[in-house]
């Protein structure tokens, strides 16, 4: 069994539930699990907030 860190996210109020529905629909469209979709969306959001760091990291890998 893989080891790692766990994150529980609770969607409780109306805005949260709307966000959950959007994530769920996107996951179904891309045929991914909710966990995979949340990871992808989080990494994309971080990259959008810090584009220079992401570009430097990618260049270092090349």
Short mmCIF file of N, CA and C in Angstrom, two decimals:
data_model
loop_
_atom_site.label_atom_id
_atom_site.label_comp_id
_atom_site.label_asym_id
_atom_site.label_seq_id
_atom_site.Cartn_x
_atom_site.Cartn_y
_atom_site.Cartn_z
N UNK A 1 0.84 -1.18 0.00
CA UNK A 1 0.00 0.00 0.00
C UNK A 1 0.89 1.25 0.00
N UNK A 2 0.55 2.21 -0.85
CA UNK A 2 1.38 3.42 -0.91
C UNK A 2 1.31 4.22 0.39
N UNK A 3 2.41 4.87 0.70
CA UNK A 3 2.42 5.73 1.88
C UNK A 3 2.42 7.17 1.41
N UNK A 4 1.92 8.03 2.25
CA UNK A 4 1.88 9.44 1.87
C UNK A 4 1.15 10.24 2.92
N UNK A 5 0.84 11.45 2.57
CA UNK A 5 0.14 12.34 3.46
C UNK A 5 -1.29 12.47 2.98
N UNK A 6 -2.19 12.51 3.92
CA UNK A 6 -3.61 12.55 3.59
C UNK A 6 -4.16 13.95 3.83
N UNK A 7 -5.08 14.37 2.97
CA UNK A 7 -5.75 15.64 3.10
C UNK A 7 -7.25 15.41 2.94
N UNK A 8 -7.99 15.74 3.95
CA UNK A 8 -9.45 15.65 3.86
C UNK A 8 -10.00 17.04 3.57
N UNK A 9 -10.84 17.14 2.57
CA UNK A 9 -11.45 18.42 2.22
C UNK A 9 -12.96 18.27 2.40
N UNK A 10 -13.53 19.20 3.15
CA UNK A 10 -14.97 19.15 3.40
C UNK A 10 -15.65 20.29 2.67
N UNK A 11 -16.68 19.97 1.94
CA UNK A 11 -17.49 20.95 1.23
C UNK A 11 -18.80 21.07 1.99
N UNK A 12 -18.99 22.18 2.68
CA UNK A 12 -20.15 22.28 3.57
C UNK A 12 -21.14 23.39 3.21
N UNK A 13 -20.65 24.58 2.91
CA UNK A 13 -21.61 25.66 2.62
C UNK A 13 -21.96 25.68 1.14
N UNK A 14 -22.85 26.56 0.78
CA UNK A 14 -23.39 26.59 -0.58
C UNK A 14 -22.30 26.80 -1.64
N UNK A 15 -21.39 27.73 -1.37
CA UNK A 15 -20.30 27.98 -2.32
C UNK A 15 -19.40 26.76 -2.46
N UNK A 16 -19.12 26.11 -1.33
CA UNK A 16 -18.29 24.89 -1.35
C UNK A 16 -18.96 23.79 -2.16
N UNK A 17 -20.26 23.63 -1.99
CA UNK A 17 -20.98 22.59 -2.70
C UNK A 17 -20.99 22.85 -4.21
N UNK A 18 -21.09 24.12 -4.58
CA UNK A 18 -21.02 24.46 -6.01
C UNK A 18 -19.64 24.14 -6.56
N UNK A 19 -18.60 24.43 -5.80
CA UNK A 19 -17.24 24.10 -6.22
C UNK A 19 -17.07 22.59 -6.35
N UNK A 20 -17.61 21.85 -5.39
CA UNK A 20 -17.55 20.38 -5.44
C UNK A 20 -18.20 19.86 -6.73
N UNK A 21 -19.33 20.42 -7.08
CA UNK A 21 -20.02 19.97 -8.30
C UNK A 21 -19.17 20.26 -9.55
N UNK A 22 -18.52 21.42 -9.58
CA UNK A 22 -17.66 21.75 -10.71
C UNK A 22 -16.47 20.78 -10.81
N UNK A 23 -15.87 20.50 -9.68
CA UNK A 23 -14.73 19.57 -9.67
C UNK A 23 -15.18 18.18 -10.08
N UNK A 24 -16.32 17.77 -9.56
CA UNK A 24 -16.86 16.45 -9.88
C UNK A 24 -17.16 16.32 -11.37
N UNK A 25 -17.77 17.35 -11.94
CA UNK A 25 -18.09 17.32 -13.37
C UNK A 25 -16.81 17.27 -14.21
N UNK A 26 -15.81 18.05 -13.81
CA UNK A 26 -14.53 18.06 -14.53
C UNK A 26 -13.86 16.68 -14.44
N UNK A 27 -13.91 16.07 -13.28
CA UNK A 27 -13.32 14.75 -13.08
C UNK A 27 -14.00 13.71 -13.98
N UNK A 28 -15.32 13.79 -14.06
CA UNK A 28 -16.05 12.85 -14.91
C UNK A 28 -15.71 13.08 -16.38
N UNK A 29 -15.61 14.34 -16.79
CA UNK A 29 -15.27 14.66 -18.18
C UNK A 29 -13.90 14.10 -18.55
N UNK A 30 -12.95 14.24 -17.64
CA UNK A 30 -11.59 13.78 -17.91
C UNK A 30 -11.36 12.32 -17.50
N UNK A 31 -12.41 11.69 -16.99
CA UNK A 31 -12.35 10.30 -16.53
C UNK A 31 -11.23 10.09 -15.51
N UNK A 32 -11.26 10.93 -14.47
CA UNK A 32 -10.29 10.86 -13.39
C UNK A 32 -11.02 10.74 -12.07
N UNK A 33 -10.31 10.29 -11.06
CA UNK A 33 -10.90 10.25 -9.72
C UNK A 33 -10.93 11.67 -9.16
N UNK A 34 -11.72 11.88 -8.14
CA UNK A 34 -11.78 13.19 -7.49
C UNK A 34 -10.42 13.55 -6.92
N UNK A 35 -9.74 12.59 -6.35
CA UNK A 35 -8.42 12.84 -5.77
C UNK A 35 -7.44 13.31 -6.85
N UNK A 36 -7.42 12.63 -7.98
CA UNK A 36 -6.55 13.03 -9.08
C UNK A 36 -6.89 14.42 -9.57
N UNK A 37 -8.19 14.70 -9.68
CA UNK A 37 -8.62 16.00 -10.20
C UNK A 37 -8.23 17.12 -9.26
N UNK A 38 -8.39 16.91 -7.96
CA UNK A 38 -8.01 17.94 -6.99
C UNK A 38 -6.51 18.20 -7.05
N UNK A 39 -5.71 17.15 -7.18
CA UNK A 39 -4.26 17.32 -7.29
C UNK A 39 -3.89 18.12 -8.54
N UNK A 40 -4.51 17.80 -9.66
CA UNK A 40 -4.24 18.50 -10.91
C UNK A 40 -4.63 19.97 -10.79
N UNK A 41 -5.84 20.22 -10.29
CA UNK A 41 -6.30 21.60 -10.17
C UNK A 41 -5.44 22.40 -9.20
N UNK A 42 -5.02 21.78 -8.11
CA UNK A 42 -4.16 22.47 -7.14
C UNK A 42 -2.81 22.80 -7.77
N UNK A 43 -2.22 21.86 -8.50
CA UNK A 43 -0.91 22.12 -9.11
C UNK A 43 -1.02 23.19 -10.20
N UNK A 44 -2.12 23.19 -10.96
CA UNK A 44 -2.33 24.23 -11.96
C UNK A 44 -2.51 25.60 -11.31
N UNK A 45 -3.23 25.64 -10.20
CA UNK A 45 -3.45 26.91 -9.50
C UNK A 45 -2.14 27.46 -8.95
N UNK A 46 -1.31 26.59 -8.40
CA UNK A 46 -0.02 27.03 -7.87
C UNK A 46 0.86 27.54 -9.01
N UNK A 47 0.87 26.83 -10.12
CA UNK A 47 1.67 27.25 -11.27
C UNK A 47 1.20 28.61 -11.80
N UNK A 48 -0.11 28.84 -11.77
CA UNK A 48 -0.64 30.12 -12.25
C UNK A 48 -0.27 31.26 -11.30
N UNK A 49 -0.18 30.97 -10.02
CA UNK A 49 0.17 32.01 -9.03
C UNK A 49 1.65 32.30 -9.00
N UNK A 50 2.47 31.32 -9.37
CA UNK A 50 3.93 31.46 -9.31
C UNK A 50 4.55 31.00 -10.62
N UNK A 51 4.27 31.71 -11.71
CA UNK A 51 4.76 31.24 -13.02
C UNK A 51 6.27 31.22 -13.16
N UNK A 52 6.97 32.13 -12.53
CA UNK A 52 8.43 32.16 -12.66
C UNK A 52 9.07 30.95 -11.99
N UNK A 53 8.61 30.60 -10.80
CA UNK A 53 9.16 29.44 -10.10
C UNK A 53 8.92 28.17 -10.89
N UNK A 54 7.74 28.04 -11.47
CA UNK A 54 7.41 26.85 -12.23
C UNK A 54 8.28 26.74 -13.47
N UNK A 55 8.50 27.87 -14.17
CA UNK A 55 9.34 27.86 -15.36
C UNK A 55 10.78 27.49 -15.02
N UNK A 56 11.30 28.04 -13.93
CA UNK A 56 12.66 27.72 -13.52
C UNK A 56 12.79 26.25 -13.17
N UNK A 57 11.84 25.71 -12.49
CA UNK A 57 11.87 24.30 -12.09
C UNK A 57 11.86 23.41 -13.34
N UNK A 58 11.03 23.75 -14.32
CA UNK A 58 10.95 22.96 -15.54
C UNK A 58 12.27 23.04 -16.31
N UNK A 59 12.90 24.22 -16.34
CA UNK A 59 14.17 24.36 -17.04
C UNK A 59 15.26 23.56 -16.36
N UNK A 60 15.24 23.50 -15.03
CA UNK A 60 16.23 22.71 -14.29
C UNK A 60 16.10 21.23 -14.60
N UNK A 61 14.87 20.76 -14.84
CA UNK A 61 14.63 19.35 -15.14
C UNK A 61 15.11 18.99 -16.54
N UNK A 62 15.10 19.95 -17.48
CA UNK A 62 15.51 19.69 -18.86
C UNK A 62 16.98 19.57 -18.95
#
